[in-house]
Structures are given as structure tokens and as C-alpha cells.
């Protein structure tokens, strides 16, 4: 089955630690996105990539980094510079760089120990 | 970019009633609108979309209405079922950005 897979489902971060969230898609989609969701809030864009080997900052990129070395993979690193990382992280993809009809993964809940 | 907002954070309905979820947008350049449904602990799922050259679009039990004059979008769910309980987000895309902007969401609670 085609889809978008995020792992792990739950992740804990210690102070000063970098952690990486995985996002893989086998939909052959060009574009991929990372959103952050806080309780009772909408989705805020962290980074997006419209094509392999290229990515752009979203509205809240500080403290995060990404790479897009392969079309199917778009990992997100939450660095120690992100002082409030506890949130639900959602990865999404779209068939082309125009972000119509996003397909979302099931999310990763990141918490700070 | 400008944000898409929602009028009501929570909507409670009885099973079998029709539900109407509203959304206001402020970007006059927005030309494409999408509704997503997010069940607890899951990622959002696409429900229905509409382009700015339309004012109504129907799907299975859902209808989206677009009023460009007052920059208002609504999602109507007919004969609401307990499985419709979720958070509903509207999002918009303007021709210049190609990146969807999401509103806060409305929590729909369906009572049996």
C-alpha cells in the first residue's frame, strides 16, 4: 500500500540533545512538508521541500533542520536550540510542488524529559 | 502570509443532525480551499476542496460553500454520525505561495 510513514510514534528528548524524526513516503510525491501542532492549535509550517536536494524554511524553522537527499525521505532534526520542542509533529507530502491535497503521516509526539 | 481562522472552536451536535463548520479567511488572493479531518492521535485527512471560481461543491454527505464577498468558507456534514467526531481544519492556498495555511480547527463532537 502507498502511504507516508512517520517514526517513532513517541519520542523523548533530554536537555541539550538533538533528536531526529523520520518521514518516508512511497507515493512518488515531489513535495514534502513538516508541520508542528500544539494542543488546541492549528498546524504551523516548519520546513518544506518541493523537490529533491532543495528545501525552504517555513514560519517556525528556528531550532529545526531538515535534509532531502532522497525523494522518498524528509527527516526532521529537532536541535537543542529549540527550547520548547514538546509538540505533535506531522509530516505530509503532495504530488507536486503546489500543495493541494496533502497526504499526512500519523505523527510523532515529542516530549522533553 | 495571512492566516485562515475559524469562528467556533467546538461544535456539539446530536447524531443524525446536520453540522455546519465555519471558516473565515483574510487573504483576498487565496484561490484554493481545502477541508481536512483529524481524528484523535492521527494525521489530518483530506475531505473536500473548492476553487475560487466555484461557490459550492458536494461530496459524499459533505458540502463546501464559498462566499468570496465576505471571505467565508463552510463545511456542511449531512446526517452527522459518531464517526464524524474529529477536529476539522480549513486551509487555503494563494496562487503566489503554493503552501497551504491552516486555521486553528473546530472540534466536532457528535452525541449518540
PDB file of C-alpha atoms in Angstrom:
ATOM      1  CA  UNK A   1       0.000   0.000   0.000  1.00  0.00           C
ATOM      2  CA  UNK A   2       1.203   3.502  -0.771  1.00  0.00           C
ATOM      3  CA  UNK A   3       1.474   5.928   2.072  1.00  0.00           C
ATOM      4  CA  UNK A   4       3.532   8.151   4.303  1.00  0.00           C
ATOM      5  CA  UNK A   5       5.195   6.721   7.388  1.00  0.00           C
ATOM      6  CA  UNK A   6       6.447   8.576  10.412  1.00  0.00           C
ATOM      7  CA  UNK A   7       8.570   7.069  13.136  1.00  0.00           C
ATOM      8  CA  UNK A   8       8.783   6.785  16.022  1.00  0.00           C
ATOM      9  CA  UNK A   9       5.238   7.428  17.220  1.00  0.00           C
ATOM     10  CA  UNK A  10       6.527   8.661  20.589  1.00  0.00           C
ATOM     11  CA  UNK A  11       9.926  10.233  21.268  1.00  0.00           C
ATOM     12  CA  UNK A  12      11.524  11.665  24.374  1.00  0.00           C
ATOM     13  CA  UNK A  13      14.287  14.224  24.342  1.00  0.00           C
ATOM     14  CA  UNK A  14      16.732  15.053  27.105  1.00  0.00           C
ATOM     15  CA  UNK A  15      18.076  18.541  27.692  1.00  0.00           C
ATOM     16  CA  UNK A  16      20.722  19.528  25.159  1.00  0.00           C
ATOM     17  CA  UNK A  17      20.001  16.556  22.918  1.00  0.00           C
ATOM     18  CA  UNK A  18      19.285  16.577  19.205  1.00  0.00           C
ATOM     19  CA  UNK A  19      16.631  14.138  18.013  1.00  0.00           C
ATOM     20  CA  UNK A  20      15.617  13.135  14.507  1.00  0.00           C
ATOM     21  CA  UNK A  21      12.106  12.333  13.355  1.00  0.00           C
ATOM     22  CA  UNK A  22      11.765  10.077  10.349  1.00  0.00           C
ATOM     23  CA  UNK A  23       9.354  10.600   7.445  1.00  0.00           C
ATOM     24  CA  UNK A  24       9.214   8.254   4.455  1.00  0.00           C
ATOM     25  CA  UNK A  25       6.748   8.197   1.568  1.00  0.00           C
ATOM     26  CA  UNK A  26       6.291   5.696  -1.250  1.00  0.00           C
ATOM     27  CA  UNK A  27       3.733   7.778  -3.133  1.00  0.00           C
ATOM     28  CA  UNK A  28       6.339   9.173  -5.535  1.00  0.00           C
ATOM     29  CA  UNK A  29       5.332  12.672  -4.434  1.00  0.00           C
ATOM     30  CA  UNK A  30       7.589  15.597  -5.266  1.00  0.00           C
ATOM     31  CA  UNK A  31       6.830  17.814  -2.282  1.00  0.00           C
ATOM     32  CA  UNK A  32       7.129  17.106   1.434  1.00  0.00           C
ATOM     33  CA  UNK A  33       6.317  19.187   4.492  1.00  0.00           C
ATOM     34  CA  UNK A  34       6.811  19.278   8.247  1.00  0.00           C
ATOM     35  CA  UNK A  35       4.176  20.825  10.491  1.00  0.00           C
ATOM     36  CA  UNK A  36       4.087  21.324  14.233  1.00  0.00           C
ATOM     37  CA  UNK A  37       0.817  21.011  16.135  1.00  0.00           C
ATOM     38  CA  UNK A  38       0.362  22.222  19.704  1.00  0.00           C
ATOM     39  CA  UNK A  39      -2.758  21.347  21.755  1.00  0.00           C
ATOM     40  CA  UNK A  40      -5.780  23.301  20.586  1.00  0.00           C
ATOM     41  CA  UNK A  41      -3.795  24.929  17.809  1.00  0.00           C
ATOM     42  CA  UNK A  42      -3.632  24.715  14.078  1.00  0.00           C
ATOM     43  CA  UNK A  43      -0.746  23.383  12.064  1.00  0.00           C
ATOM     44  CA  UNK A  44       2.321  25.581  11.757  1.00  0.00           C
ATOM     45  CA  UNK A  45       4.788  25.027   8.944  1.00  0.00           C
ATOM     46  CA  UNK A  46       8.383  24.244   9.945  1.00  0.00           C
ATOM     47  CA  UNK A  47      10.078  23.338   6.650  1.00  0.00           C
ATOM     48  CA  UNK A  48       9.034  22.221   3.217  1.00  0.00           C
ATOM     49  CA  UNK A  49      10.726  20.722   0.208  1.00  0.00           C
ATOM     50  CA  UNK A  50       9.269  20.977  -3.272  1.00  0.00           C
ATOM     51  CA  UNK A  51      11.971  18.931  -4.941  1.00  0.00           C
ATOM     52  CA  UNK A  52      14.898  16.677  -4.023  1.00  0.00           C
ATOM     53  CA  UNK A  53      18.007  18.466  -2.699  1.00  0.00           C
ATOM     54  CA  UNK A  54      16.064  21.649  -2.030  1.00  0.00           C
ATOM     55  CA  UNK A  55      14.094  22.848   0.975  1.00  0.00           C
ATOM     56  CA  UNK A  56      12.736  26.099   2.345  1.00  0.00           C
ATOM     57  CA  UNK A  57      12.070  27.468   5.816  1.00  0.00           C
ATOM     58  CA  UNK A  58       8.510  27.755   6.966  1.00  0.00           C
ATOM     59  CA  UNK A  59       7.042  30.022   9.614  1.00  0.00           C
ATOM     60  CA  UNK A  60       8.776  28.441  12.633  1.00  0.00           C
ATOM     61  CA  UNK A  61      12.071  26.977  11.343  1.00  0.00           C
ATOM     62  CA  UNK A  62      14.286  28.179  14.211  1.00  0.00           C
ATOM     63  CA  UNK A  63      15.714  25.266  16.183  1.00  0.00           C
ATOM     64  CA  UNK A  64      14.954  22.729  13.449  1.00  0.00           C
ATOM     65  CA  UNK A  65      16.875  21.333  10.485  1.00  0.00           C
ATOM     66  CA  UNK A  66      15.963  19.062   7.572  1.00  0.00           C
ATOM     67  CA  UNK A  67      17.510  17.293   4.605  1.00  0.00           C
ATOM     68  CA  UNK A  68      16.069  15.983   1.329  1.00  0.00           C
ATOM     69  CA  UNK A  69      18.704  13.725  -0.162  1.00  0.00           C
ATOM     70  CA  UNK A  70      16.162  11.262  -1.496  1.00  0.00           C
ATOM     71  CA  UNK A  71      12.725  11.850  -2.965  1.00  0.00           C
ATOM     72  CA  UNK A  72      11.061   9.478  -0.514  1.00  0.00           C
ATOM     73  CA  UNK A  73      12.689  10.742   2.686  1.00  0.00           C
ATOM     74  CA  UNK A  74      12.454  14.042   4.573  1.00  0.00           C
ATOM     75  CA  UNK A  75      13.858  13.698   8.124  1.00  0.00           C
ATOM     76  CA  UNK A  76      13.438  16.482  10.674  1.00  0.00           C
ATOM     77  CA  UNK A  77      16.030  17.150  13.374  1.00  0.00           C
ATOM     78  CA  UNK A  78      14.915  18.974  16.490  1.00  0.00           C
ATOM     79  CA  UNK A  79      18.066  20.603  17.811  1.00  0.00           C
ATOM     80  CA  UNK A  80      18.954  21.689  21.326  1.00  0.00           C
ATOM     81  CA  UNK A  81      18.334  25.265  20.155  1.00  0.00           C
ATOM     82  CA  UNK A  82      14.594  24.523  20.086  1.00  0.00           C
ATOM     83  CA  UNK A  83      13.677  25.449  23.665  1.00  0.00           C
ATOM     84  CA  UNK A  84      10.082  24.318  23.574  1.00  0.00           C
ATOM     85  CA  UNK A  85      10.065  21.147  21.461  1.00  0.00           C
ATOM     86  CA  UNK A  86       7.131  19.348  23.093  1.00  0.00           C
ATOM     87  CA  UNK A  87       4.506  19.016  20.364  1.00  0.00           C
ATOM     88  CA  UNK A  88       2.894  16.692  17.848  1.00  0.00           C
ATOM     89  CA  UNK A  89       4.888  16.680  14.599  1.00  0.00           C
ATOM     90  CA  UNK A  90       3.211  15.922  11.302  1.00  0.00           C
ATOM     91  CA  UNK A  91       4.876  15.111   8.022  1.00  0.00           C
ATOM     92  CA  UNK A  92       2.968  15.448   4.775  1.00  0.00           C
ATOM     93  CA  UNK A  93       3.518  15.073   1.050  1.00  0.00           C
ATOM     94  CA  UNK A  94       1.828  16.311  -2.105  1.00  0.00           C
ATOM     95  CA  UNK A  95       2.066  15.019  -5.639  1.00  0.00           C
ATOM     96  CA  UNK A  96       3.514  18.250  -6.989  1.00  0.00           C
ATOM     97  CA  UNK A  97       5.002  21.470  -5.584  1.00  0.00           C
ATOM     98  CA  UNK A  98       1.555  23.073  -5.478  1.00  0.00           C
ATOM     99  CA  UNK A  99       0.438  21.995  -2.025  1.00  0.00           C
ATOM    100  CA  UNK A 100      -3.037  20.859  -2.950  1.00  0.00           C
ATOM    101  CA  UNK A 101      -4.391  17.763  -1.212  1.00  0.00           C
ATOM    102  CA  UNK A 102      -1.713  16.916   1.322  1.00  0.00           C
ATOM    103  CA  UNK A 103      -1.288  13.342   2.495  1.00  0.00           C
ATOM    104  CA  UNK A 104      -0.290  13.220   6.156  1.00  0.00           C
ATOM    105  CA  UNK A 105       1.553  10.675   8.244  1.00  0.00           C
ATOM    106  CA  UNK A 106       0.232   9.567  11.612  1.00  0.00           C
ATOM    107  CA  UNK A 107       2.505  11.916  13.524  1.00  0.00           C
ATOM    108  CA  UNK A 108       5.241  11.794  16.154  1.00  0.00           C
ATOM    109  CA  UNK A 109       4.623  13.028  19.693  1.00  0.00           C
ATOM    110  CA  UNK A 110       7.832  14.558  21.043  1.00  0.00           C
ATOM    111  CA  UNK A 111       8.184  15.188  24.759  1.00  0.00           C
ATOM    112  CA  UNK A 112      11.008  16.569  26.880  1.00  0.00           C
ATOM    113  CA  UNK A 113      12.281  14.541  29.830  1.00  0.00           C
TER     114      UNK A 113
ATOM    115  CA  UNK B   1       1.092  35.202   4.767  1.00  0.00           C
ATOM    116  CA  UNK B   2      -2.270  35.865   6.217  1.00  0.00           C
ATOM    117  CA  UNK B   3      -3.912  33.311   8.451  1.00  0.00           C
ATOM    118  CA  UNK B   4      -7.091  31.401   7.963  1.00  0.00           C
ATOM    119  CA  UNK B   5      -9.231  31.451  11.086  1.00  0.00           C
ATOM    120  CA  UNK B   6     -12.251  29.613  12.389  1.00  0.00           C
ATOM    121  CA  UNK B   7     -15.289  31.059  14.129  1.00  0.00           C
ATOM    122  CA  UNK B   8     -16.047  28.271  16.635  1.00  0.00           C
ATOM    123  CA  UNK B   9     -13.533  26.091  18.448  1.00  0.00           C
ATOM    124  CA  UNK B  10     -16.099  23.419  19.491  1.00  0.00           C
ATOM    125  CA  UNK B  11     -19.366  22.266  17.959  1.00  0.00           C
ATOM    126  CA  UNK B  12     -21.633  19.707  19.625  1.00  0.00           C
ATOM    127  CA  UNK B  13     -24.436  18.034  17.690  1.00  0.00           C
ATOM    128  CA  UNK B  14     -26.771  15.105  18.041  1.00  0.00           C
ATOM    129  CA  UNK B  15     -26.378  12.076  15.830  1.00  0.00           C
ATOM    130  CA  UNK B  16     -28.461  12.484  12.706  1.00  0.00           C
ATOM    131  CA  UNK B  17     -28.371  16.284  12.748  1.00  0.00           C
ATOM    132  CA  UNK B  18     -26.661  18.325  10.078  1.00  0.00           C
ATOM    133  CA  UNK B  19     -23.419  20.055  11.104  1.00  0.00           C
ATOM    134  CA  UNK B  20     -22.035  23.319   9.798  1.00  0.00           C
ATOM    135  CA  UNK B  21     -18.422  24.257  10.446  1.00  0.00           C
ATOM    136  CA  UNK B  22     -17.357  27.767   9.511  1.00  0.00           C
ATOM    137  CA  UNK B  23     -14.104  29.323   8.435  1.00  0.00           C
ATOM    138  CA  UNK B  24     -13.115  32.909   7.712  1.00  0.00           C
ATOM    139  CA  UNK B  25     -10.145  33.822   5.591  1.00  0.00           C
ATOM    140  CA  UNK B  26      -8.500  37.155   5.072  1.00  0.00           C
ATOM    141  CA  UNK B  27      -6.216  36.704   2.089  1.00  0.00           C
ATOM    142  CA  UNK B  28      -8.084  38.019  -0.922  1.00  0.00           C
ATOM    143  CA  UNK B  29      -5.503  36.302  -3.139  1.00  0.00           C
ATOM    144  CA  UNK B  30      -6.496  32.852  -1.871  1.00  0.00           C
ATOM    145  CA  UNK B  31      -7.821  30.815  -4.755  1.00  0.00           C
ATOM    146  CA  UNK B  32      -7.975  27.272  -3.428  1.00  0.00           C
ATOM    147  CA  UNK B  33      -9.510  25.975  -0.206  1.00  0.00           C
ATOM    148  CA  UNK B  34      -9.374  22.598   1.462  1.00  0.00           C
ATOM    149  CA  UNK B  35     -11.067  20.928   4.412  1.00  0.00           C
ATOM    150  CA  UNK B  36      -9.249  18.305   6.449  1.00  0.00           C
ATOM    151  CA  UNK B  37     -10.490  15.969   9.184  1.00  0.00           C
ATOM    152  CA  UNK B  38      -8.200  14.955  12.028  1.00  0.00           C
ATOM    153  CA  UNK B  39      -9.176  12.123  14.347  1.00  0.00           C
ATOM    154  CA  UNK B  40      -7.550  11.885  17.744  1.00  0.00           C
ATOM    155  CA  UNK B  41      -3.880  10.853  17.574  1.00  0.00           C
ATOM    156  CA  UNK B  42      -3.821  10.740  13.779  1.00  0.00           C
ATOM    157  CA  UNK B  43      -2.771  12.951  10.922  1.00  0.00           C
ATOM    158  CA  UNK B  44      -5.325  15.064   9.052  1.00  0.00           C
ATOM    159  CA  UNK B  45      -7.139  13.547   6.086  1.00  0.00           C
ATOM    160  CA  UNK B  46      -8.365  15.401   3.019  1.00  0.00           C
ATOM    161  CA  UNK B  47     -12.155  15.733   2.872  1.00  0.00           C
ATOM    162  CA  UNK B  48     -13.058  18.106   0.079  1.00  0.00           C
ATOM    163  CA  UNK B  49     -11.699  21.107  -1.785  1.00  0.00           C
ATOM    164  CA  UNK B  50     -13.032  24.051  -3.755  1.00  0.00           C
ATOM    165  CA  UNK B  51     -11.524  26.589  -6.102  1.00  0.00           C
ATOM    166  CA  UNK B  52     -12.322  30.271  -6.052  1.00  0.00           C
ATOM    167  CA  UNK B  53     -14.213  30.078  -9.353  1.00  0.00           C
ATOM    168  CA  UNK B  54     -16.870  27.949  -7.637  1.00  0.00           C
ATOM    169  CA  UNK B  55     -19.256  28.729  -4.784  1.00  0.00           C
ATOM    170  CA  UNK B  56     -20.406  25.217  -3.945  1.00  0.00           C
ATOM    171  CA  UNK B  57     -19.080  21.717  -4.189  1.00  0.00           C
ATOM    172  CA  UNK B  58     -20.636  18.479  -2.969  1.00  0.00           C
ATOM    173  CA  UNK B  59     -19.121  15.211  -1.902  1.00  0.00           C
ATOM    174  CA  UNK B  60     -20.481  12.219  -0.087  1.00  0.00           C
ATOM    175  CA  UNK B  61     -22.519  13.681   2.818  1.00  0.00           C
ATOM    176  CA  UNK B  62     -20.354  16.820   2.743  1.00  0.00           C
ATOM    177  CA  UNK B  63     -20.818  20.149   1.007  1.00  0.00           C
ATOM    178  CA  UNK B  64     -18.411  23.068   0.956  1.00  0.00           C
ATOM    179  CA  UNK B  65     -19.725  26.577   0.358  1.00  0.00           C
ATOM    180  CA  UNK B  66     -17.531  29.516  -0.552  1.00  0.00           C
ATOM    181  CA  UNK B  67     -18.623  33.134  -0.233  1.00  0.00           C
ATOM    182  CA  UNK B  68     -15.874  35.266  -1.699  1.00  0.00           C
ATOM    183  CA  UNK B  69     -17.702  38.506  -0.990  1.00  0.00           C
ATOM    184  CA  UNK B  70     -17.345  38.066   2.760  1.00  0.00           C
ATOM    185  CA  UNK B  71     -14.351  35.707   2.609  1.00  0.00           C
ATOM    186  CA  UNK B  72     -16.193  32.853   4.291  1.00  0.00           C
ATOM    187  CA  UNK B  73     -15.995  29.113   3.864  1.00  0.00           C
ATOM    188  CA  UNK B  74     -18.219  26.474   5.413  1.00  0.00           C
ATOM    189  CA  UNK B  75     -18.325  22.700   5.603  1.00  0.00           C
ATOM    190  CA  UNK B  76     -21.724  21.077   5.900  1.00  0.00           C
ATOM    191  CA  UNK B  77     -21.999  17.469   7.033  1.00  0.00           C
ATOM    192  CA  UNK B  78     -25.354  15.807   6.477  1.00  0.00           C
ATOM    193  CA  UNK B  79     -26.789  13.267   8.940  1.00  0.00           C
ATOM    194  CA  UNK B  80     -23.803  13.536  11.272  1.00  0.00           C
ATOM    195  CA  UNK B  81     -22.568  10.252  12.677  1.00  0.00           C
ATOM    196  CA  UNK B  82     -20.409   9.458  15.747  1.00  0.00           C
ATOM    197  CA  UNK B  83     -17.571   8.622  13.352  1.00  0.00           C
ATOM    198  CA  UNK B  84     -17.601  12.246  12.228  1.00  0.00           C
ATOM    199  CA  UNK B  85     -16.316  13.322  15.652  1.00  0.00           C
ATOM    200  CA  UNK B  86     -12.935  14.924  14.970  1.00  0.00           C
ATOM    201  CA  UNK B  87     -11.179  18.243  14.555  1.00  0.00           C
ATOM    202  CA  UNK B  88     -11.852  19.909  11.224  1.00  0.00           C
ATOM    203  CA  UNK B  89      -9.353  22.292   9.654  1.00  0.00           C
ATOM    204  CA  UNK B  90      -9.746  24.597   6.746  1.00  0.00           C
ATOM    205  CA  UNK B  91      -6.702  25.631   4.759  1.00  0.00           C
ATOM    206  CA  UNK B  92      -6.113  27.996   1.916  1.00  0.00           C
ATOM    207  CA  UNK B  93      -3.553  28.433  -0.805  1.00  0.00           C
ATOM    208  CA  UNK B  94      -2.887  31.603  -2.698  1.00  0.00           C
ATOM    209  CA  UNK B  95      -1.523  31.465  -6.211  1.00  0.00           C
ATOM    210  CA  UNK B  96       1.716  33.086  -5.166  1.00  0.00           C
ATOM    211  CA  UNK B  97       2.809  30.729  -2.410  1.00  0.00           C
ATOM    212  CA  UNK B  98       1.564  27.199  -3.205  1.00  0.00           C
ATOM    213  CA  UNK B  99       1.888  26.447   0.530  1.00  0.00           C
ATOM    214  CA  UNK B 100      -1.332  25.740   2.446  1.00  0.00           C
ATOM    215  CA  UNK B 101      -2.016  27.811   5.550  1.00  0.00           C
ATOM    216  CA  UNK B 102      -4.111  26.118   8.220  1.00  0.00           C
ATOM    217  CA  UNK B 103      -6.569  27.583  10.682  1.00  0.00           C
ATOM    218  CA  UNK B 104      -6.874  26.580  14.365  1.00  0.00           C
ATOM    219  CA  UNK B 105      -9.521  23.919  13.787  1.00  0.00           C
ATOM    220  CA  UNK B 106     -13.016  23.190  15.079  1.00  0.00           C
ATOM    221  CA  UNK B 107     -13.683  20.210  17.296  1.00  0.00           C
ATOM    222  CA  UNK B 108     -16.904  18.454  16.272  1.00  0.00           C
ATOM    223  CA  UNK B 109     -18.494  16.301  18.963  1.00  0.00           C
ATOM    224  CA  UNK B 110     -21.345  14.032  17.918  1.00  0.00           C
ATOM    225  CA  UNK B 111     -23.586  12.735  20.704  1.00  0.00           C
ATOM    226  CA  UNK B 112     -25.359   9.416  20.123  1.00  0.00           C
TER     227      UNK B 112
END
